[in-house]
Amino acid sequence: MTSTLPQAASGLRPAWVTGARVASWLRWVHTSVSGGTETRTALAPYDALPTVPVPVSTVADLQAAVVAARDAQPAWSALPYGARAEVMLRFHDLLLERQDEVMDLIQWEMGKARFHAWQEVLQVANLARHYSRHGETYLKTRKVRGVIPVVTSAKEVRVPKGVVGFISPWNYPFYLGVGDLIPALLAGNTAVGKADPQTPLTLLWARALLAEAGLPEHVWEVVAGDGPTLGQALIEEVDYLCFTGSTATGRIVAQRAARRLIGASLELGGKNPLIVRADAKLDVAARGAVEAAFANTGQMCIHIERVIVHQDVYDDFVAVLLAATGAQRIGQSFDFGHDVGSLASQAQLEKVVAHVDDAVAKGASVLAGGRARPDLGPYVYEPTVLADVTEEMDLCLGETFGPVVALYRAADDEDAIAMANRGRQGLSASIFSKDIAAAEALAPRIRAGSVNINDGASLAAGTVEAGMGGMGESGLGRRHGAEGIKRFTESQTVVSSKIGPVGPPPGMSVERFIALGNGQLKLLRRLRAR
């Protein structure tokens, strides 16, 4: 599954990305008919040349998009769940048929290796199928006992929030742009999503494919343009916000959402640890560390940035890790010939270089990598392994978000847990050990929303029936599983009485009614009921 990629006027680009195809995607950007003609063009990591100009939405455009989505919401939510699910299942099937197209776009816009682009397809397809099949069960009405047995009844129902706003980043433009959207739409909401300026075409391709699958025109509106301006405006207009991004921006989002008293889910940054116990299979642990540290060129919120190794196996592990790191195939191609691709932008490259240079200047040792590779691409940086990292270095507890991992020695499990819990973030963690029971006993002591045992990062992320999110400064709320769809709904209690208002019936004194009530309380206590 590869693409022919001739050199075009706009740089190295997929041959099938024609003007007509681009026009069919750009129609989904919400801009006013009488508005300006401003556009914004990203630079492709492959060659630092422009991709495609995308119209810039204004705040007025965004407000109009929310109005259109709000108008469309009652009809969409009135459809049976199964009818909405059929749209998502058709999307699932179309996605599998045309996955090469979106993998091309992800690589072109973001620079990752093709296998990691395919992982986005895998995740979105799994989520579309899972929530189409099981979302209705997650939202099922729950009957509870009424306040007075027999004559009263009660139930909890789930109702959609209304219009949900989505702010998703460039590092996983398809998975993070669409994966959360799927349960929100299936729950009966409509949506307005902000396309990231680096990767707008991927999101617009997804919108076009959903339209082909049968999604009505205004159920998912897309705006594109300046992040801070549109992001702030989005929070002011929607009924709930789903945000994925940095901890610093997440704080701002949370404050603005709180000011409006609307809910928000936030998946933020991580400085994720991987623990290698003394009994671990070192080749397995090294493979897991390499996959989790360098996947997506390290631009992944759950990727491993710290490897904590028991001192008894440290030297042996380092040797195996360096061999596995050295075997990584680095480069850019629209096929499966490389393991590690490019960073997404000059800004990302500069951040990685700054972190590594600062660490080296303060005494860190470079065991592998540690340099940019302009011969392979303008933003390519080698997979890097550092030792002797100390707290005064920026990358010690600061998120690097690149293909860099630091090694630490631990005296025992207690020491390893203490090091893993350093800092204020808590997104993902890993433990490698032959003794799975012992590792599972350690897991709850690590401050992390997910703990992978004998895997670097992908097991928890791929388990779509379980929630995924962070603790501490790594976020609020969960995607995936029951919570991943319930967050887009409100819980509403509906109670009914067969006898009218509850209180003293005609002819009964208040004193007699209270005595009966007290007798009921005592009886329930003796019966151990409720």
XYZ file of C-alpha atoms in Angstrom:
530
model
C 0.000 0.000 0.000
C 2.121 2.881 -1.281
C 1.609 6.001 -3.335
C 3.364 7.408 -6.367
C 4.904 10.713 -5.376
C 6.183 12.889 -8.201
C 7.875 16.186 -7.493
C 5.209 18.854 -7.943
C 5.238 22.621 -7.898
C 4.147 22.597 -4.263
C 6.799 20.100 -3.220
C 6.771 16.375 -2.590
C 3.086 15.505 -2.458
C 0.789 12.533 -3.082
C -0.082 12.397 -6.768
C -3.772 11.849 -6.085
C -4.040 15.176 -4.202
C -5.429 17.105 -7.154
C -6.997 20.521 -7.207
C -10.455 18.996 -7.499
C -9.893 16.752 -4.483
C -8.580 19.637 -2.406
C -11.566 21.787 -3.389
C -13.918 19.025 -2.251
C -12.315 19.114 1.210
C -12.048 22.880 1.530
C -15.803 23.249 1.084
C -16.121 21.942 4.632
C -14.244 24.899 6.122
C -16.867 27.245 7.530
C -16.295 30.696 6.034
C -18.840 33.367 5.182
C -19.785 33.789 1.546
C -19.134 37.523 1.703
C -16.074 37.226 3.928
C -12.432 37.867 3.189
C -10.092 35.733 1.138
C -7.360 35.205 3.723
C -5.691 31.798 3.632
C -3.054 29.994 5.651
C -0.596 27.433 4.318
C 1.375 24.913 6.364
C 4.835 23.640 5.485
C 5.259 19.936 4.776
C 7.926 18.289 6.966
C 9.220 16.368 3.938
C 10.716 19.427 2.271
C 9.579 22.518 4.235
C 7.591 23.589 1.164
C 3.950 24.787 1.252
C 1.142 22.249 1.172
C -2.257 23.758 0.295
C -3.722 27.159 1.194
C -6.682 26.750 3.538
C -9.286 29.485 4.070
C -9.073 31.203 7.434
C -12.268 31.282 9.478
C -13.069 34.380 11.501
C -14.727 34.551 14.899
C -17.943 35.485 13.096
C -17.553 32.374 10.939
C -17.138 30.262 14.050
C -20.196 31.771 15.660
C -22.189 31.054 12.520
C -20.892 27.488 12.524
C -22.113 26.995 16.095
C -25.524 28.390 15.165
C -25.750 25.989 12.225
C -24.714 23.056 14.406
C -27.206 24.068 17.096
C -30.015 24.242 14.553
C -29.108 20.774 13.285
C -28.875 19.163 16.720
C -32.563 18.459 17.497
C -33.144 16.507 14.283
C -29.882 14.598 14.640
C -30.537 13.645 18.263
C -34.126 12.634 17.425
C -32.830 9.846 15.185
C -32.701 6.393 16.774
C -29.245 5.491 18.024
C -29.075 2.756 15.404
C -29.560 5.265 12.592
C -26.653 7.364 13.819
C -24.580 4.220 14.250
C -25.208 3.201 10.648
C -23.506 6.415 9.523
C -20.452 5.575 11.632
C -20.317 1.996 10.390
C -20.427 3.193 6.780
C -17.630 5.605 7.671
C -15.715 2.656 9.153
C -16.014 0.713 5.909
C -15.098 3.658 3.688
C -12.095 4.381 5.892
C -10.738 0.870 5.474
C -11.206 1.117 1.710
C -9.419 4.475 1.430
C -6.929 4.307 4.255
C -3.999 4.942 1.889
C -5.358 8.403 1.188
C -5.504 9.507 4.788
C -2.162 7.894 5.591
C -0.645 9.930 2.758
C -2.169 13.115 4.139
C -1.073 12.404 7.712
C 2.486 11.777 6.550
C 2.554 14.750 4.197
C 1.229 17.196 6.769
C 2.878 15.809 9.894
C 5.919 13.763 8.811
C 5.470 10.575 10.822
C 6.443 7.102 9.621
C 3.712 5.303 7.691
C 3.181 2.575 10.297
C 2.351 5.240 12.861
C -0.044 6.848 10.372
C -1.745 3.469 10.005
C -2.123 3.276 13.795
C -4.366 6.324 13.561
C -6.556 4.493 11.046
C -6.651 1.484 13.364
C -7.736 3.544 16.362
C -10.459 5.471 14.547
C -11.862 2.328 12.920
C -11.935 0.536 16.285
C -13.686 3.469 17.957
C -16.257 3.822 15.185
C -17.124 0.155 15.387
C -17.023 -0.060 19.198
C -19.265 2.912 19.924
C -21.623 2.001 17.094
C -22.099 -1.422 18.663
C -21.861 -0.635 22.381
C -22.519 3.076 22.840
C -26.262 2.622 23.244
C -25.614 0.201 26.107
C -23.310 2.728 27.787
C -26.116 5.302 27.582
C -28.905 2.945 28.556
C -31.563 4.322 30.876
C -31.005 3.104 34.449
C -34.001 2.348 36.632
C -33.684 3.066 40.353
C -36.083 2.683 43.277
C -38.471 5.536 43.930
C -38.696 7.276 47.255
C -41.923 5.398 48.124
C -41.986 1.761 46.977
C -44.715 0.732 44.515
C -46.357 4.129 44.145
C -43.284 6.006 42.849
C -40.689 5.108 40.215
C -37.439 6.703 39.109
C -34.920 6.420 36.307
C -31.758 8.109 35.130
C -31.580 8.977 31.452
C -28.717 10.402 29.402
C -29.387 13.474 27.265
C -26.886 15.080 24.865
C -25.007 18.213 25.876
C -25.964 20.024 22.660
C -23.078 21.453 20.636
C -19.654 20.099 21.518
C -16.472 21.952 20.632
C -13.278 20.121 19.691
C -9.740 21.455 19.803
C -7.298 18.765 18.697
C -3.555 18.961 17.977
C -1.363 18.220 15.002
C 0.492 15.175 16.347
C -2.405 12.743 15.750
C -4.592 14.766 13.396
C -6.900 11.904 12.439
C -7.171 9.930 15.680
C -7.457 12.941 17.985
C -9.518 14.925 15.498
C -12.090 12.196 14.862
C -11.747 9.579 17.615
C -13.437 11.760 20.255
C -15.923 13.151 17.764
C -17.430 9.720 17.062
C -18.937 9.115 20.535
C -20.035 12.747 20.794
C -22.066 12.488 17.596
C -23.423 9.061 18.462
C -24.638 10.456 21.792
C -26.842 12.888 19.853
C -24.696 16.017 19.896
C -23.590 18.120 16.991
C -20.042 19.461 16.860
C -17.744 22.269 15.816
C -14.097 21.311 15.408
C -11.075 23.560 15.012
C -8.575 22.186 12.501
C -4.973 22.569 13.594
C -3.058 24.905 11.234
C -0.332 22.293 10.664
C -2.679 19.461 9.649
C -6.016 20.844 8.382
C -6.278 18.657 5.277
C -6.420 15.430 7.287
C -9.383 16.700 9.291
C -11.156 18.031 6.203
C -10.631 14.706 4.406
C -12.316 13.011 7.374
C -15.242 15.449 7.199
C -15.695 14.727 3.506
C -15.629 10.978 4.135
C -18.224 11.267 6.901
C -20.415 13.255 4.536
C -20.121 10.444 2.030
C -21.096 8.027 4.792
C -24.302 9.994 5.320
C -23.532 12.540 8.034
C -25.814 15.559 7.522
C -24.159 18.791 6.476
C -24.267 20.828 9.688
C -23.866 18.040 12.233
C -20.089 18.543 12.205
C -18.840 22.009 11.329
C -15.115 22.706 10.839
C -13.291 26.003 11.259
C -9.644 26.721 10.498
C -7.320 29.544 11.412
C -5.556 31.108 14.364
C -5.559 28.769 17.345
C -5.809 31.175 20.306
C -8.416 33.379 18.630
C -10.719 30.606 17.425
C -10.113 28.455 20.485
C -11.189 31.202 22.860
C -14.249 31.971 20.740
C -15.198 28.294 20.602
C -15.243 28.017 24.389
C -17.562 31.035 24.533
C -20.135 29.439 22.217
C -20.389 25.670 22.794
C -22.029 23.594 25.523
C -19.023 21.360 26.228
C -15.398 21.370 25.144
C -13.093 18.458 24.333
C -9.460 19.589 24.333
C -6.222 17.725 23.689
C -2.973 19.647 23.950
C -0.370 21.052 26.280
C -0.794 21.470 30.023
C -0.167 25.217 29.740
C -2.958 25.686 27.208
C -5.175 23.256 29.110
C -5.067 25.533 32.154
C -6.355 28.428 30.054
C -9.084 26.255 28.532
C -10.171 25.037 31.984
C -10.347 28.580 33.352
C -12.427 29.857 30.448
C -14.766 26.855 30.561
C -15.193 27.279 34.315
C -16.079 30.930 33.854
C -18.982 29.843 31.629
C -19.822 26.877 33.875
C -19.560 24.398 31.010
C -17.878 21.019 31.231
C -14.577 20.178 29.590
C -12.416 17.120 29.123
C -8.697 17.785 28.910
C -5.974 15.394 27.843
C -2.742 17.211 28.490
C 0.990 16.548 28.573
C 2.983 13.773 30.157
C 6.516 12.928 31.239
C 5.901 9.232 31.168
C 8.106 6.693 32.962
C 8.979 3.106 32.060
C 10.260 0.885 34.872
C 12.537 -2.068 34.159
C 12.512 -4.414 37.163
C 15.455 -6.670 37.965
C 13.591 -9.727 36.659
C 12.535 -8.190 33.319
C 13.321 -9.775 29.970
C 15.766 -7.158 28.808
C 15.262 -7.629 25.076
C 11.488 -7.272 25.507
C 11.914 -4.222 27.732
C 14.316 -2.603 25.270
C 11.961 -3.220 22.363
C 9.083 -1.768 24.341
C 11.115 1.289 25.328
C 12.203 1.956 21.739
C 8.680 1.603 20.396
C 7.186 3.849 23.071
C 9.948 6.474 23.043
C 10.358 6.890 19.299
C 6.880 6.113 17.947
C 5.463 9.099 16.078
C 8.973 10.567 16.339
C 8.316 11.023 20.053
C 5.469 13.451 19.390
C 2.925 11.530 21.436
C 1.420 12.511 24.762
C 1.780 8.960 26.110
C 5.257 8.290 24.753
C 8.023 7.283 27.149
C 10.538 9.983 28.075
C 12.055 8.396 31.208
C 13.361 4.834 31.580
C 14.046 3.775 35.180
C 16.177 0.638 35.360
C 17.065 -1.548 38.356
C 20.748 -1.090 39.085
C 21.462 -4.835 38.905
C 20.518 -4.977 35.206
C 21.239 -1.379 34.176
C 24.410 -1.988 32.176
C 23.034 -5.031 30.380
C 19.801 -3.214 29.577
C 21.605 -0.179 28.198
C 23.576 -2.356 25.806
C 20.402 -3.981 24.481
C 18.577 -0.637 24.295
C 21.342 1.013 22.306
C 21.423 -1.883 19.852
C 17.653 -1.599 19.346
C 17.891 2.190 18.974
C 20.677 1.885 16.427
C 18.589 -0.513 14.362
C 15.847 2.083 13.822
C 15.449 3.091 10.187
C 15.265 6.885 10.055
C 13.907 8.835 7.140
C 10.884 9.961 5.171
C 8.929 7.959 2.627
C 5.309 7.244 1.791
C 5.800 3.521 2.379
C 6.670 1.275 5.302
C 10.415 1.547 4.795
C 11.171 3.687 7.861
C 10.587 3.273 11.590
C 11.122 6.898 12.643
C 10.029 9.843 10.555
C 10.370 13.586 10.874
C 9.386 16.071 13.516
C 6.400 18.108 12.403
C 7.872 21.573 12.234
C 10.831 23.851 12.778
C 9.392 24.800 16.164
C 9.392 21.160 17.301
C 12.941 20.673 16.058
C 14.121 23.761 17.910
C 12.511 22.571 21.147
C 14.151 19.134 20.932
C 17.548 20.632 20.083
C 17.239 23.088 22.988
C 16.392 20.341 25.484
C 19.257 18.093 24.400
C 21.793 20.910 24.177
C 20.816 22.181 27.629
C 21.171 18.698 29.119
C 24.575 18.116 27.515
C 25.823 21.530 28.633
C 24.876 20.625 32.203
C 26.577 17.236 32.196
C 24.279 14.698 30.494
C 25.861 11.985 28.376
C 24.639 11.235 24.858
C 24.611 7.452 24.401
C 22.856 7.500 21.031
C 21.692 10.144 18.558
C 21.730 13.693 19.793
C 21.792 15.452 16.450
C 19.573 16.702 13.659
C 19.729 15.036 10.247
C 19.103 17.690 7.594
C 20.380 15.232 5.012
C 17.201 13.192 5.621
C 14.765 16.086 5.917
C 14.561 19.627 7.296
C 13.089 18.557 10.647
C 14.560 15.073 11.119
C 16.237 14.346 14.465
C 17.905 11.105 15.420
C 16.453 8.837 18.137
C 18.375 9.929 21.193
C 19.290 8.201 24.457
C 20.702 10.252 27.344
C 22.220 9.298 30.683
C 23.286 11.309 33.748
C 20.234 13.562 33.538
C 19.713 15.713 36.632
C 16.964 17.962 37.934
C 18.530 21.224 36.808
C 18.176 20.133 33.173
C 15.080 21.300 31.308
C 14.250 17.841 29.960
C 14.421 16.128 33.354
C 10.771 16.815 34.154
C 9.816 19.066 31.250
C 8.046 17.404 28.335
C 10.387 17.227 25.323
C 7.835 15.818 22.850
C 10.478 14.421 20.559
C 12.562 11.261 19.997
C 14.528 11.625 23.237
C 14.623 9.324 26.251
C 16.594 9.631 29.507
C 17.911 6.716 31.586
C 17.921 6.492 35.389
C 19.173 3.876 37.879
C 16.885 2.588 40.646
C 18.037 0.729 43.754
C 14.784 -1.223 44.137
C 11.043 -1.077 43.457
C 10.494 1.608 46.082
C 13.122 3.811 44.508
C 11.687 3.208 41.039
C 8.167 4.148 42.136
C 9.428 7.304 43.805
C 11.259 8.355 40.631
C 8.281 7.508 38.436
C 6.090 9.807 40.548
C 8.415 12.794 40.332
C 6.800 15.846 38.807
C 3.157 16.865 38.673
C 2.021 15.016 35.557
C 0.527 11.542 35.458
C -0.623 10.355 32.067
C 0.881 6.963 31.219
C 3.473 4.572 32.645
C 4.962 1.145 31.973
C 6.444 -1.699 34.013
C 8.463 -4.541 32.545
C 8.693 -7.674 34.675
C 8.408 -11.447 34.373
C 6.265 -11.352 37.513
C 3.028 -9.861 36.203
C 1.285 -10.149 39.575
C 4.055 -8.146 41.248
C 3.915 -5.527 38.489
C 0.130 -5.262 38.814
C 0.553 -4.723 42.561
C 2.958 -1.845 41.871
C 0.756 -0.220 39.221
C -1.747 1.530 41.569
C 1.154 3.197 43.348
C 2.166 5.032 40.176
C 0.362 8.317 39.562
C -0.770 7.650 36.003
C -4.081 7.256 34.245
C -2.823 4.139 32.457
C -0.157 1.586 33.338
C 1.082 -0.838 30.688
C 2.761 -4.026 31.858
C 5.309 -5.505 29.460
C 4.320 -2.943 26.839
C 5.445 0.604 26.289
C 2.296 2.589 25.597
C 0.000 1.051 23.007
C -1.889 -1.567 25.046
C -3.813 0.887 27.197
C -4.395 3.279 24.309
C -5.719 0.467 22.139
C -8.070 -0.929 24.782
C -11.077 1.087 23.688
C -13.406 -0.428 26.308
C -11.362 1.159 29.137
C -10.977 4.846 29.880
C -7.826 6.715 28.898
C -6.718 9.968 30.482
C -4.445 11.572 33.017
C -3.996 12.363 36.682
C -2.536 15.512 38.179
C -1.501 18.035 35.552
C -2.076 15.536 32.741
C -5.734 16.314 32.465
C -9.368 15.823 33.414
C -11.805 13.196 32.190
C -11.369 10.096 30.062
C -11.686 9.149 26.426
C -12.662 5.597 25.383
C -14.940 3.210 27.243
C -18.175 4.188 28.960
C -16.846 7.500 30.226
C -15.673 8.357 26.727
C -19.279 8.708 25.561
C -21.031 9.595 28.830
C -18.938 12.772 29.135
C -20.862 14.144 26.149
C -24.205 13.725 27.938
C -26.006 15.022 30.996
C -27.554 12.707 33.557
C -31.240 13.515 33.967
C -33.417 12.025 36.703
C -37.056 11.346 35.799
C -39.415 10.390 38.663
C -43.108 9.534 38.564
C -45.826 9.238 41.189
C -49.023 7.224 40.887
C -50.656 9.130 43.771
C -49.706 12.725 43.082
C -47.576 14.905 45.359
C -45.893 13.124 48.266
C -47.069 14.451 51.619
C -49.798 13.968 54.205
C -52.908 12.707 52.388
C -56.224 14.476 53.011
C -57.458 13.810 56.521
C -54.061 12.827 57.981
C -52.283 15.149 60.384
C -48.703 16.180 59.779
C -47.737 14.573 63.099
C -49.208 11.213 62.020
C -47.479 11.423 58.642
C -44.101 12.122 60.294
C -44.595 9.214 62.715
C -45.230 6.866 59.782
C -42.137 8.221 58.041
C -39.975 7.663 61.098
C -41.340 4.146 61.435
C -40.391 3.461 57.822
C -36.837 4.687 58.436
C -36.429 2.392 61.435
C -37.860 -0.574 59.547
C -35.500 -0.038 56.615
C -32.588 0.138 59.041
C -33.543 -3.180 60.677
C -34.036 -4.806 57.271
C -30.651 -3.451 56.088
C -32.468 -1.975 53.117
C -31.140 1.022 51.196
